[in-house]
Amino acid sequence: MSVFSQRPFSERTATWLAQSGLHPLLARLYAARGLQSPEELSLDLKQLLSPIELKNCISTASLLADILENQEPMLIVADYDCDGATACAVGLRGLRMLGGPETPIQFLVPNRFTMGYGLTPEVVELAAQQHPKPKYLITVDNGIASEAGVDRARELGMEVIVTDHHLPGDHLPKALAIVNPNQPGCSFPSKALAGVGVMFYLLVALRAELRKRGKFTNETQPKVENLLDLVALGTVADVAQLDRNNRILVSNGLKRMRSGISQPGIQALFQAAIRDPRKANTFDLGFAIGPRLNAAGRLADMTLGIRLLLTDNSDEAMTLAHELDRINRERRVIESGMQETALSHLAEDQLSGTLSERNSICLWNPEWHQGVVGIVASRLKERFNRPAIVFAPADGNTGEELRGSGRSLTGFHLRDALDLVSKRGPGLILKFGGHAIAAGLTIRKDDFERFDACFQQVATELLTDELLKRHHAHDGMLEPSEFTPAIGDLLAEEIWGQGFAQPVFYGEFEITQQSLMKEKHLRLLVRPIGISEPKTSNKPLTAVWFNRTQSLPAKAKLAYRLVTDRYQGQTRVQLMIEAHDEPLASEGSTE
């Protein structure tokens, strides 16, 4: 069942924001997203929260200053997703900026297929073999749950500095220092920093410490803000909550992209994705640039992606970006096949009536690729509006373990649900970690059915009928004068994302024409109904509903995004349909 509701907002606040100079439409949208005053509109870097409240950030910066002064060898241990890759690049570039080009620092990315996630003992063993052997390991976007890895590092004579943003387990690792806004006792007001944001904050604090020690002045200090394009990319791609602090980071990173002064690797990714960096927005980062970088970690080795973000050579950047684009196309083919198999299996459950009785989805297949399970889980969660976990063999078809990735609904905390499963069935989950809406885990192949039953039981207990409804929040109707390319451009320039939702509008339309594009996308011509529209502007509007083949009735109430489409020199407004409020006869079908 779908529920449509308009986001409430204060007319008084919207008027106040508009009087400050904000476009009236944006004033309404911002008021609906919780802004209270014109002062909150500023996304200037000076408005960033101070590193002082980020627990251990200042003391860790002092420690790093000592390490740089003594030129002791360091190694960054990265994660294999976009957040981890950008955090690694920010760390390497920033430490070399602040310590000088001769700073002895290397990086290492674990192979997700053989070493698993985080600073495992196996990763530590590999780190110890680097030359020169690092004295300090610095984790980025991981490490908060790596008790065994930190212990092993200390046994081998290496100390660990953890920078992370994930939720901690019951016990913290015995690291030399931990910087994580989500660790116990941290009063930092923004818990939404991505891993790359945490690393950036540590560099800001380190620069201040070095300035205090007389290495730089305000005038001569390195510009760590030049790394904000990387921070913006990692933050958006990791679907971090866009509270004001993160929106400041992302806004300033996008400014660098739009000004043509971003890292050569990011410029190359825009070119490979056939996107214009001068019009860079959060949609580009989340759905075009991020996935190409992530593809390396999913199918190959994220070292490729980090090399791209570290190079200052434009030709090398283009070569690496095109390779990532090729890997991403391969990822799409694999994902499509896995999704088709999953939907076929679920169609059988639907025919037998068991799917409608379930509050969760758990699937595995011996042929599936563990690097793509998270994407498929996300697609299934969106399609069926149920928490979904998809598994693949951990070590090929002969392995005894399954690695899974899950995606959840708002209101059903996936990591907490897995924690409950692990407590009810000791040993059932070999390891797990993650967030409220996404998590990863490992189980034994022979335990799949038992895990499925236990997870389903937890989902049944915790999911209410209200949570299982498909909720569509929208921003009301647009005025006739607002169906323009200028409004599409206005909306595209703003910072939208998780927790600061991209605007979705709602209205009734007459469907004057509909056809299929590439046999899988619905293309429509529509006219708004119920608003007084001058004859001169009563031309049909183009609309597209991706991944839908079923036609719509002659009149339909639609939820849609408004975008500006530029094609072959022509500019026009276009509606990107998200949903319509009549229940679909084939909802949940395989179409």
Coordinates of C-alpha atoms in Angstrom, one line a residue:
M1 CA 0.0 0.0 0.0
S2 CA 1.2 3.5 -0.9
V3 CA 0.6 6.6 1.2
F4 CA 1.1 10.1 -0.3
S5 CA 1.6 13.1 2.0
Q6 CA 2.8 16.6 1.6
R7 CA 5.8 17.7 3.7
P8 CA 4.5 20.2 6.2
F9 CA 6.1 23.6 6.5
S10 CA 5.6 26.9 8.2
E11 CA 4.3 29.6 5.9
R12 CA 5.8 32.2 8.2
T13 CA 9.2 30.7 7.9
A14 CA 8.9 30.4 4.2
T15 CA 7.9 34.0 3.9
W16 CA 10.9 35.0 6.2
L17 CA 13.3 33.0 4.0
A18 CA 11.9 34.5 0.8
Q19 CA 12.2 38.0 2.2
S20 CA 15.9 37.3 2.8
G21 CA 16.3 37.0 -1.0
L22 CA 15.7 33.3 -1.5
H23 CA 13.5 32.2 -4.4
P24 CA 10.0 31.7 -3.1
L25 CA 9.9 28.0 -4.3
L26 CA 13.2 27.3 -2.6
A27 CA 12.0 29.1 0.5
R28 CA 9.0 26.7 0.7
L29 CA 11.2 23.7 0.1
Y30 CA 13.8 24.7 2.7
A31 CA 11.1 25.5 5.3
A32 CA 9.7 22.0 4.7
R33 CA 13.2 20.6 5.4
G34 CA 13.5 22.2 8.8
L35 CA 15.3 25.5 8.2
Q36 CA 14.2 28.0 10.7
S37 CA 16.0 31.3 9.8
P38 CA 17.9 33.0 7.0
E39 CA 21.1 32.6 8.9
E40 CA 20.9 28.9 8.2
L41 CA 21.1 29.5 4.5
S42 CA 24.8 30.3 4.6
L43 CA 27.0 27.4 3.6
D44 CA 30.2 29.3 4.0
L45 CA 33.2 27.3 5.2
K46 CA 33.4 29.6 8.2
Q47 CA 30.1 28.1 9.4
L48 CA 31.7 24.6 9.8
L49 CA 31.5 23.0 13.3
S50 CA 34.8 23.2 15.2
P51 CA 37.1 20.1 15.4
I52 CA 37.4 20.9 19.2
E53 CA 34.2 19.0 20.0
L54 CA 35.2 16.0 17.9
K55 CA 36.5 13.6 20.6
N56 CA 40.2 13.0 20.4
C57 CA 40.6 15.1 17.2
I58 CA 42.9 17.7 18.8
S59 CA 45.0 15.2 20.7
T60 CA 45.3 13.0 17.6
A61 CA 46.3 16.0 15.5
S62 CA 49.1 16.7 18.0
L63 CA 50.2 13.0 17.8
L64 CA 50.3 13.3 14.0
A65 CA 52.3 16.5 14.2
D66 CA 54.9 14.6 16.2
I67 CA 54.9 11.7 13.7
L68 CA 55.4 14.2 10.8
E69 CA 58.2 16.0 12.6
N70 CA 60.0 12.7 13.2
Q71 CA 59.3 11.5 9.7
E72 CA 58.1 8.1 10.9
P73 CA 56.6 5.8 8.3
M74 CA 52.8 5.6 8.1
L75 CA 50.4 3.5 6.2
I76 CA 46.7 4.4 5.5
V77 CA 44.4 1.3 5.5
A78 CA 41.4 2.2 3.4
D79 CA 38.0 0.8 2.8
Y80 CA 37.0 -0.4 -0.7
D81 CA 34.0 1.9 -1.3
C82 CA 33.8 5.5 -2.5
D83 CA 33.9 6.9 1.0
G84 CA 37.0 4.8 1.8
A85 CA 38.7 5.7 -1.4
T86 CA 38.1 9.5 -1.1
A87 CA 39.1 9.4 2.6
C88 CA 42.4 7.6 1.6
A89 CA 43.1 10.2 -1.1
V90 CA 42.3 13.1 1.3
G91 CA 44.6 11.5 4.0
L92 CA 47.5 11.0 1.6
R93 CA 47.2 14.3 -0.1
G94 CA 46.6 16.2 3.1
L95 CA 49.5 14.6 5.1
R96 CA 51.9 15.2 2.2
M97 CA 50.6 18.8 2.0
L98 CA 51.2 19.4 5.7
G99 CA 54.3 17.3 6.2
G100 CA 56.0 17.9 2.9
P101 CA 56.3 15.8 -0.3
E102 CA 58.9 13.5 1.4
T103 CA 56.4 12.4 4.1
P104 CA 56.9 8.6 4.4
I105 CA 53.3 7.5 3.8
Q106 CA 51.8 4.6 1.8
F107 CA 48.3 3.2 1.5
L108 CA 46.7 -0.3 1.4
V109 CA 43.3 -1.4 0.4
P110 CA 42.2 -4.8 1.6
N111 CA 40.8 -7.2 -1.1
R112 CA 37.1 -7.5 -0.2
F113 CA 37.0 -11.0 -1.5
T114 CA 39.9 -12.5 0.4
M115 CA 40.4 -10.3 3.4
G116 CA 37.0 -9.1 4.3
Y117 CA 36.1 -5.7 5.7
G118 CA 38.2 -3.5 7.9
L119 CA 41.5 -3.9 9.7
T120 CA 41.6 -7.6 10.0
P121 CA 44.6 -9.5 11.3
E122 CA 45.3 -10.6 7.7
V123 CA 45.4 -7.0 6.6
V124 CA 47.8 -6.2 9.4
E125 CA 50.1 -9.0 8.4
L126 CA 50.1 -7.6 4.8
A127 CA 50.7 -4.1 6.2
A128 CA 53.7 -5.3 8.1
Q129 CA 55.3 -6.5 4.9
Q130 CA 55.4 -3.1 3.3
H131 CA 58.7 -1.4 2.8
P132 CA 59.5 0.5 4.9
K133 CA 57.5 -1.2 7.5
P134 CA 55.0 1.3 8.9
K135 CA 55.3 2.4 12.5
Y136 CA 51.7 3.7 12.4
L137 CA 48.6 2.4 10.7
I138 CA 45.9 5.0 10.1
T139 CA 42.5 3.5 9.2
V140 CA 40.0 5.5 7.2
D141 CA 36.3 4.7 7.0
N142 CA 37.0 1.5 9.1
G143 CA 38.6 0.3 12.2
I144 CA 36.1 1.0 15.0
A145 CA 35.2 -2.7 15.2
S146 CA 38.7 -4.1 14.5
E147 CA 39.7 -5.3 17.9
A148 CA 41.6 -8.3 16.7
G149 CA 43.4 -6.4 14.0
V150 CA 44.5 -3.6 16.3
D151 CA 45.8 -6.3 18.8
R152 CA 47.7 -8.0 16.0
A153 CA 49.3 -4.7 14.9
R154 CA 50.6 -4.0 18.4
E155 CA 52.0 -7.5 18.5
L156 CA 53.9 -6.7 15.3
G157 CA 55.2 -3.4 16.7
M158 CA 52.8 -1.0 14.9
E159 CA 50.4 1.4 16.5
V160 CA 46.9 2.1 15.1
I161 CA 45.1 5.4 14.7
V162 CA 41.4 4.8 13.9
T163 CA 39.4 7.3 11.9
D164 CA 35.9 6.1 11.2
H165 CA 32.3 7.0 11.4
H166 CA 30.6 3.6 11.7
L167 CA 28.8 2.6 14.9
P168 CA 31.0 0.9 17.4
G169 CA 30.4 -2.6 18.9
D170 CA 30.3 -3.5 22.6
H171 CA 34.0 -2.9 23.0
L172 CA 36.4 -0.4 21.3
P173 CA 39.7 -1.6 19.9
K174 CA 42.8 -0.8 21.9
A175 CA 44.1 1.8 19.4
L176 CA 46.5 4.6 20.1
A177 CA 43.8 7.0 19.1
I178 CA 40.2 6.9 17.9
V179 CA 38.5 9.7 16.0
N180 CA 34.8 8.9 15.4
P181 CA 31.8 11.1 16.0
N182 CA 29.8 8.0 16.9
Q183 CA 32.1 6.7 19.6
P184 CA 30.9 6.8 23.2
G185 CA 31.5 10.2 24.9
C186 CA 31.8 12.2 21.7
S187 CA 29.8 15.5 21.9
F188 CA 30.3 16.5 18.3
P189 CA 26.9 17.9 17.1
S190 CA 27.0 16.2 13.7
K191 CA 27.0 12.4 13.9
A192 CA 26.6 12.3 10.2
L193 CA 30.2 12.8 9.1
A194 CA 31.3 10.3 6.4
G195 CA 34.7 8.6 6.8
V196 CA 36.1 11.2 4.4
G197 CA 34.6 14.0 6.5
V198 CA 36.3 12.6 9.7
M199 CA 39.7 12.5 7.9
F200 CA 39.2 16.1 6.6
Y201 CA 38.5 17.3 10.2
L202 CA 41.6 15.6 11.4
L203 CA 43.6 17.5 8.8
V204 CA 42.1 20.8 9.7
A205 CA 43.1 20.2 13.4
L206 CA 46.5 19.0 12.3
R207 CA 47.1 22.2 10.3
A208 CA 46.1 24.3 13.3
E209 CA 48.5 22.3 15.5
L210 CA 51.4 22.8 13.0
R211 CA 50.5 26.5 12.8
K212 CA 50.7 26.7 16.6
R213 CA 54.1 25.1 16.4
G214 CA 55.3 27.7 14.0
K215 CA 55.5 25.6 10.9
F216 CA 53.0 27.8 9.0
T217 CA 51.3 31.1 9.3
N218 CA 47.7 31.9 8.3
E219 CA 49.2 33.2 5.0
T220 CA 51.6 30.4 4.2
Q221 CA 49.6 27.4 5.5
P222 CA 48.6 24.7 2.9
K223 CA 45.0 24.9 1.6
V224 CA 43.5 21.7 2.8
E225 CA 40.1 23.1 1.6
N226 CA 41.4 22.2 -1.9
L227 CA 40.5 18.6 -1.0
L228 CA 36.8 19.4 -0.5
D229 CA 35.9 18.1 -3.9
L230 CA 37.0 14.6 -2.6
V231 CA 35.1 15.2 0.6
A232 CA 31.9 16.1 -1.3
L233 CA 32.1 13.0 -3.5
G234 CA 32.7 10.6 -0.6
T235 CA 30.0 12.2 1.5
V236 CA 27.3 12.0 -1.1
A237 CA 28.3 8.6 -2.5
D238 CA 28.1 7.1 1.0
V239 CA 24.6 8.5 1.4
A240 CA 25.6 10.4 4.5
Q241 CA 22.8 12.4 6.2
L242 CA 23.1 15.9 4.7
D243 CA 22.7 18.0 7.9
R244 CA 23.9 21.5 7.7
N245 CA 27.6 20.6 8.4
N246 CA 27.7 18.1 5.6
R247 CA 25.9 20.4 3.3
I248 CA 28.6 23.0 3.9
L249 CA 31.3 20.4 3.0
V250 CA 29.4 19.2 -0.1
S251 CA 28.5 22.8 -1.3
N252 CA 32.1 23.9 -1.2
G253 CA 33.3 20.8 -2.9
L254 CA 30.8 21.2 -5.7
K255 CA 32.0 24.8 -6.1
R256 CA 35.4 23.5 -6.9
M257 CA 34.0 21.1 -9.5
R258 CA 31.9 23.8 -11.1
S259 CA 34.9 26.1 -11.3
G260 CA 37.0 23.6 -13.0
I261 CA 39.6 23.3 -10.2
S262 CA 38.8 19.8 -8.9
Q263 CA 41.3 16.9 -8.8
P264 CA 42.2 15.6 -12.3
G265 CA 40.7 12.3 -11.4
I266 CA 37.3 13.8 -10.6
Q267 CA 37.4 15.8 -13.8
A268 CA 38.2 12.6 -15.7
L269 CA 35.3 10.8 -14.1
F270 CA 32.9 13.5 -15.2
Q271 CA 34.2 13.2 -18.7
A272 CA 34.0 9.4 -18.7
A273 CA 30.4 9.7 -17.4
I274 CA 29.6 12.3 -20.1
R275 CA 28.6 14.8 -17.5
D276 CA 29.4 18.5 -17.4
P277 CA 31.4 19.4 -14.3
R278 CA 30.4 23.1 -14.7
K279 CA 26.9 22.0 -13.7
A280 CA 27.9 19.4 -11.1
N281 CA 25.3 18.5 -8.6
T282 CA 24.7 15.9 -5.9
F283 CA 22.8 13.7 -8.3
D284 CA 25.9 13.5 -10.5
L285 CA 28.0 12.5 -7.5
G286 CA 25.6 9.9 -6.2
F287 CA 24.5 8.3 -9.5
A288 CA 27.2 8.9 -12.1
I289 CA 30.6 9.6 -10.5
G290 CA 30.3 7.6 -7.3
P291 CA 29.2 4.3 -9.0
R292 CA 32.1 4.4 -11.4
L293 CA 34.6 4.8 -8.5
N294 CA 32.8 2.1 -6.5
A295 CA 32.9 -0.3 -9.4
A296 CA 36.6 -0.8 -8.8
G297 CA 36.0 -2.1 -5.2
R298 CA 33.0 -4.2 -6.3
L299 CA 34.6 -6.2 -9.1
A300 CA 38.4 -5.5 -9.0
D301 CA 40.7 -3.6 -6.7
M302 CA 39.9 -0.1 -5.2
T303 CA 43.7 0.6 -5.6
L304 CA 42.7 1.6 -9.2
G305 CA 40.2 4.1 -7.9
I306 CA 42.6 5.6 -5.3
R307 CA 45.3 5.9 -7.9
L308 CA 42.9 7.9 -10.0
L309 CA 42.2 10.3 -7.1
L310 CA 45.9 10.7 -6.3
T311 CA 47.3 11.4 -9.8
D312 CA 48.0 14.9 -10.9
N313 CA 48.5 13.8 -14.5
S314 CA 45.5 14.4 -16.7
D315 CA 46.4 11.8 -19.3
E316 CA 46.8 9.1 -16.6
A317 CA 43.6 10.2 -15.0
M318 CA 41.6 9.8 -18.3
T319 CA 43.1 6.3 -18.8
L320 CA 42.1 5.2 -15.3
A321 CA 38.7 6.8 -15.6
H322 CA 37.9 5.0 -18.8
E323 CA 39.0 1.7 -17.2
L324 CA 36.6 2.4 -14.2
D325 CA 33.9 3.2 -16.7
R326 CA 34.4 -0.2 -18.4
I327 CA 34.3 -2.0 -15.0
N328 CA 31.1 -0.2 -14.2
R329 CA 29.5 -1.3 -17.4
E330 CA 30.5 -4.9 -16.5
R331 CA 29.0 -4.4 -13.0
R332 CA 25.7 -3.4 -14.6
V333 CA 25.6 -6.5 -16.7
I334 CA 26.3 -8.7 -13.6
E335 CA 23.8 -6.8 -11.5
S336 CA 21.1 -7.1 -14.2
G337 CA 21.5 -10.9 -14.3
M338 CA 21.5 -11.3 -10.5
Q339 CA 18.4 -9.1 -10.3
E340 CA 16.6 -11.1 -12.9
T341 CA 17.4 -14.4 -11.1
A342 CA 16.3 -12.9 -7.8
L343 CA 13.0 -11.6 -9.2
S344 CA 12.3 -14.9 -10.8
H345 CA 12.8 -16.7 -7.5
L346 CA 10.5 -14.1 -5.7
A347 CA 7.9 -14.5 -8.4
E348 CA 7.6 -18.2 -7.5
D349 CA 7.2 -17.2 -3.9
Q350 CA 4.5 -14.7 -4.9
L351 CA 2.6 -17.3 -6.9
S352 CA 2.7 -19.7 -3.9
G353 CA 1.5 -16.9 -1.6
T354 CA 4.6 -16.9 0.7
L355 CA 6.0 -13.6 -0.4
S356 CA 3.0 -11.6 0.9
E357 CA 3.4 -13.3 4.3
R358 CA 7.0 -12.2 4.7
N359 CA 8.3 -9.0 6.2
S360 CA 11.8 -9.5 4.9
I361 CA 13.7 -10.8 1.9
C362 CA 16.8 -13.1 2.1
L363 CA 18.3 -14.7 -1.0
W364 CA 21.4 -16.4 -2.1
N365 CA 22.7 -18.1 -5.3
P366 CA 25.9 -20.0 -5.9
E367 CA 26.5 -18.0 -9.1
W368 CA 26.1 -14.5 -7.6
H369 CA 29.0 -12.0 -7.3
Q370 CA 29.7 -10.8 -3.7
G371 CA 30.8 -7.4 -5.0
V372 CA 27.3 -6.6 -6.3
V373 CA 25.0 -8.0 -3.6
G374 CA 24.5 -4.7 -1.9
I375 CA 23.1 -3.1 -5.1
V376 CA 20.8 -6.0 -5.7
A377 CA 19.6 -5.8 -2.1
S378 CA 18.9 -2.1 -2.6
R379 CA 16.8 -2.8 -5.8
L380 CA 14.8 -5.5 -4.0
K381 CA 14.2 -3.3 -1.0
E382 CA 12.9 -0.5 -3.3
R383 CA 10.7 -2.8 -5.3
F384 CA 9.1 -4.8 -2.5
N385 CA 9.4 -2.3 0.4
R386 CA 10.9 -4.9 2.7
P387 CA 14.3 -5.1 4.3
A388 CA 16.4 -7.2 1.9
I389 CA 19.6 -9.1 2.4
V390 CA 21.4 -10.7 -0.6
F391 CA 24.2 -13.3 -0.2
A392 CA 26.9 -14.7 -2.5
P393 CA 29.6 -17.3 -1.9
A394 CA 32.5 -15.8 0.0
D395 CA 35.2 -17.8 -1.7
G396 CA 33.7 -18.9 -5.0
N397 CA 31.4 -21.9 -5.5
T398 CA 33.5 -24.2 -3.3
G399 CA 33.4 -21.9 -0.2
E400 CA 31.5 -22.8 3.0
E401 CA 30.7 -19.2 3.8
L402 CA 28.2 -16.6 2.4
R403 CA 28.8 -12.9 2.5
G404 CA 25.7 -10.8 2.5
S405 CA 24.7 -7.1 2.2
G406 CA 21.5 -5.7 3.4
R407 CA 19.4 -2.6 2.8
S408 CA 16.5 -1.5 5.1
L409 CA 13.5 0.7 5.4
T410 CA 13.4 3.9 7.5
G411 CA 12.4 2.9 11.0
F412 CA 13.9 -0.6 10.9
H413 CA 17.5 -0.4 12.2
L414 CA 19.3 -3.1 10.2
R415 CA 22.5 -3.3 12.3
D416 CA 20.5 -3.5 15.5
A417 CA 18.3 -6.2 13.9
L418 CA 21.3 -8.2 13.0
D419 CA 22.7 -7.7 16.6
L420 CA 19.4 -9.2 17.9
V421 CA 19.7 -12.2 15.5
S422 CA 23.3 -12.8 16.7
K423 CA 22.2 -12.7 20.4
R424 CA 19.3 -15.1 19.8
G425 CA 21.4 -17.5 17.7
P426 CA 25.0 -17.4 19.1
G427 CA 27.4 -18.3 16.3
L428 CA 24.8 -17.9 13.6
I429 CA 26.4 -14.7 12.3
L430 CA 30.1 -15.0 12.0
K431 CA 30.6 -11.2 11.7
F432 CA 28.5 -8.2 10.9
G433 CA 28.6 -4.4 10.9
G434 CA 27.0 -1.3 9.4
H435 CA 24.3 1.4 9.8
A436 CA 20.6 1.7 10.3
I437 CA 19.8 1.4 6.6
A438 CA 22.8 -0.7 5.3
A439 CA 24.8 -3.5 6.8
G440 CA 27.1 -6.4 5.8
L441 CA 27.5 -9.8 7.3
T442 CA 29.0 -13.3 6.9
I443 CA 27.3 -16.6 7.7
R444 CA 27.9 -20.3 7.0
K445 CA 26.2 -21.6 3.8
D446 CA 24.6 -24.4 5.8
D447 CA 23.0 -21.8 8.2
F448 CA 21.3 -19.8 5.5
E449 CA 17.8 -21.2 6.2
R450 CA 18.2 -20.8 9.9
F451 CA 19.4 -17.2 9.5
D452 CA 16.5 -16.5 7.1
A453 CA 14.0 -17.8 9.6
C454 CA 15.5 -15.9 12.5
F455 CA 15.8 -12.6 10.6
Q456 CA 12.3 -13.0 9.4
Q457 CA 11.1 -13.4 13.0
V458 CA 12.9 -10.3 14.1
A459 CA 11.5 -8.3 11.1
T460 CA 8.0 -9.6 12.0
E461 CA 8.4 -8.4 15.6
L462 CA 9.9 -5.0 14.8
L463 CA 8.1 -3.9 11.6
T464 CA 4.7 -2.3 12.0
D465 CA 2.0 -2.0 9.4
E466 CA 2.8 1.7 9.2
L467 CA 6.5 1.0 8.5
L468 CA 5.5 -1.5 5.8
K469 CA 3.4 1.1 3.9
R470 CA 5.2 2.7 1.0
H471 CA 5.4 6.4 2.0
H472 CA 5.8 9.1 -0.6
A473 CA 6.5 12.5 0.8
H474 CA 6.1 15.3 -1.7
D475 CA 6.3 19.1 -1.9
G476 CA 2.9 19.8 -3.2
M477 CA 1.9 21.3 -6.6
L478 CA 3.9 23.5 -8.9
E479 CA 2.5 26.7 -10.3
P480 CA 2.1 26.9 -14.1
S481 CA 4.9 29.4 -14.2
E482 CA 7.2 27.0 -12.5
F483 CA 7.3 24.3 -15.2
T484 CA 10.4 25.9 -16.8
P485 CA 14.0 25.0 -17.5
A486 CA 15.1 27.9 -15.3
I487 CA 13.3 26.2 -12.3
G488 CA 14.9 22.9 -13.2
D489 CA 18.3 24.5 -13.1
L490 CA 17.5 26.3 -9.9
L491 CA 16.7 23.0 -8.2
A492 CA 19.7 21.2 -9.6
E493 CA 22.1 23.7 -8.1
E494 CA 21.0 23.1 -4.6
I495 CA 22.4 20.5 -2.1
W496 CA 19.9 17.7 -1.9
G497 CA 20.4 14.2 -0.6
Q498 CA 19.9 11.9 2.4
G499 CA 18.1 13.8 5.2
F500 CA 17.6 16.8 2.9
A501 CA 15.4 15.2 0.3
Q502 CA 15.5 16.2 -3.3
P503 CA 12.2 17.9 -4.1
V504 CA 9.4 15.7 -5.4
F505 CA 6.2 17.4 -6.5
Y506 CA 2.7 16.1 -6.9
G507 CA -0.3 16.8 -9.2
E508 CA -2.9 15.3 -11.4
F509 CA -2.1 15.0 -15.1
E510 CA -3.8 14.2 -18.4
I511 CA -1.7 11.5 -20.2
T512 CA -1.9 12.5 -23.9
Q513 CA 0.7 10.0 -25.2
Q514 CA 2.8 7.2 -23.9
S515 CA 5.4 4.8 -25.4
L516 CA 8.3 2.7 -24.4
M517 CA 12.0 3.6 -24.6
K518 CA 14.5 0.8 -25.1
E519 CA 11.6 -1.6 -24.1
K520 CA 11.9 -0.8 -20.4
H521 CA 11.2 2.9 -19.7
L522 CA 7.9 4.7 -20.0
R523 CA 7.9 7.9 -22.0
L524 CA 4.9 10.2 -21.7
L525 CA 3.4 13.5 -22.8
V526 CA 1.3 15.0 -20.0
R527 CA -0.7 18.1 -19.2
P528 CA -1.4 19.4 -15.7
I529 CA -5.0 19.2 -14.5
G530 CA -6.5 21.4 -11.8
I531 CA -4.4 24.5 -12.2
S532 CA -5.4 27.6 -14.2
E533 CA -3.0 27.6 -17.1
P534 CA -2.8 30.2 -19.8
K535 CA -3.5 28.9 -23.3
T536 CA 0.0 30.0 -24.5
S537 CA 1.7 27.6 -22.0
N538 CA -0.6 24.6 -22.4
K539 CA 1.9 22.6 -24.3
P540 CA 2.3 19.0 -23.2
L541 CA 5.3 18.3 -21.0
T542 CA 7.7 15.4 -21.5
A543 CA 7.8 12.9 -18.7
V544 CA 9.9 9.7 -18.1
W545 CA 9.3 6.8 -15.7
F546 CA 12.5 4.7 -15.7
N547 CA 12.3 0.9 -15.3
R548 CA 8.5 0.8 -15.7
T549 CA 6.7 -0.8 -18.7
Q550 CA 3.1 -0.8 -17.5
S551 CA 1.0 2.0 -19.1
L552 CA -0.8 4.6 -17.0
P553 CA -4.5 5.5 -17.2
A554 CA -5.7 8.6 -19.2
K555 CA -5.6 10.6 -16.0
A556 CA -3.2 10.0 -13.1
K557 CA -1.9 11.7 -10.0
L558 CA 1.8 11.6 -10.2
A559 CA 4.8 12.3 -7.9
Y560 CA 7.7 13.6 -9.9
R561 CA 11.0 15.5 -9.9
L562 CA 11.4 18.5 -12.2
V563 CA 14.6 18.6 -14.3
T564 CA 16.1 20.5 -17.2
D565 CA 16.8 18.3 -20.2
R566 CA 19.4 19.5 -22.7
Y567 CA 19.7 17.5 -26.0
Q568 CA 21.0 18.4 -29.4
G569 CA 21.1 22.1 -28.6
Q570 CA 17.5 22.2 -27.2
T571 CA 16.6 22.9 -23.6
R572 CA 13.3 21.8 -22.1
V573 CA 11.7 21.0 -18.8
Q574 CA 11.1 17.3 -18.1
L575 CA 9.2 15.4 -15.4
M576 CA 11.0 12.3 -13.9
I577 CA 8.1 10.3 -12.4
E578 CA 8.7 8.6 -9.1
A579 CA 5.3 7.1 -8.3
H580 CA 1.5 7.5 -8.8
D581 CA -1.0 7.0 -6.1
E582 CA -3.2 4.3 -7.5
P583 CA -2.3 0.8 -6.4
L584 CA -0.6 -1.1 -9.2
A585 CA -2.2 -4.4 -10.2
S586 CA 1.2 -5.8 -10.7
E587 CA 2.9 -4.2 -7.7
G588 CA 5.7 -6.6 -6.7
S589 CA 5.6 -8.5 -10.0
T590 CA 8.5 -9.2 -12.2
E591 CA 7.1 -7.3 -15.1

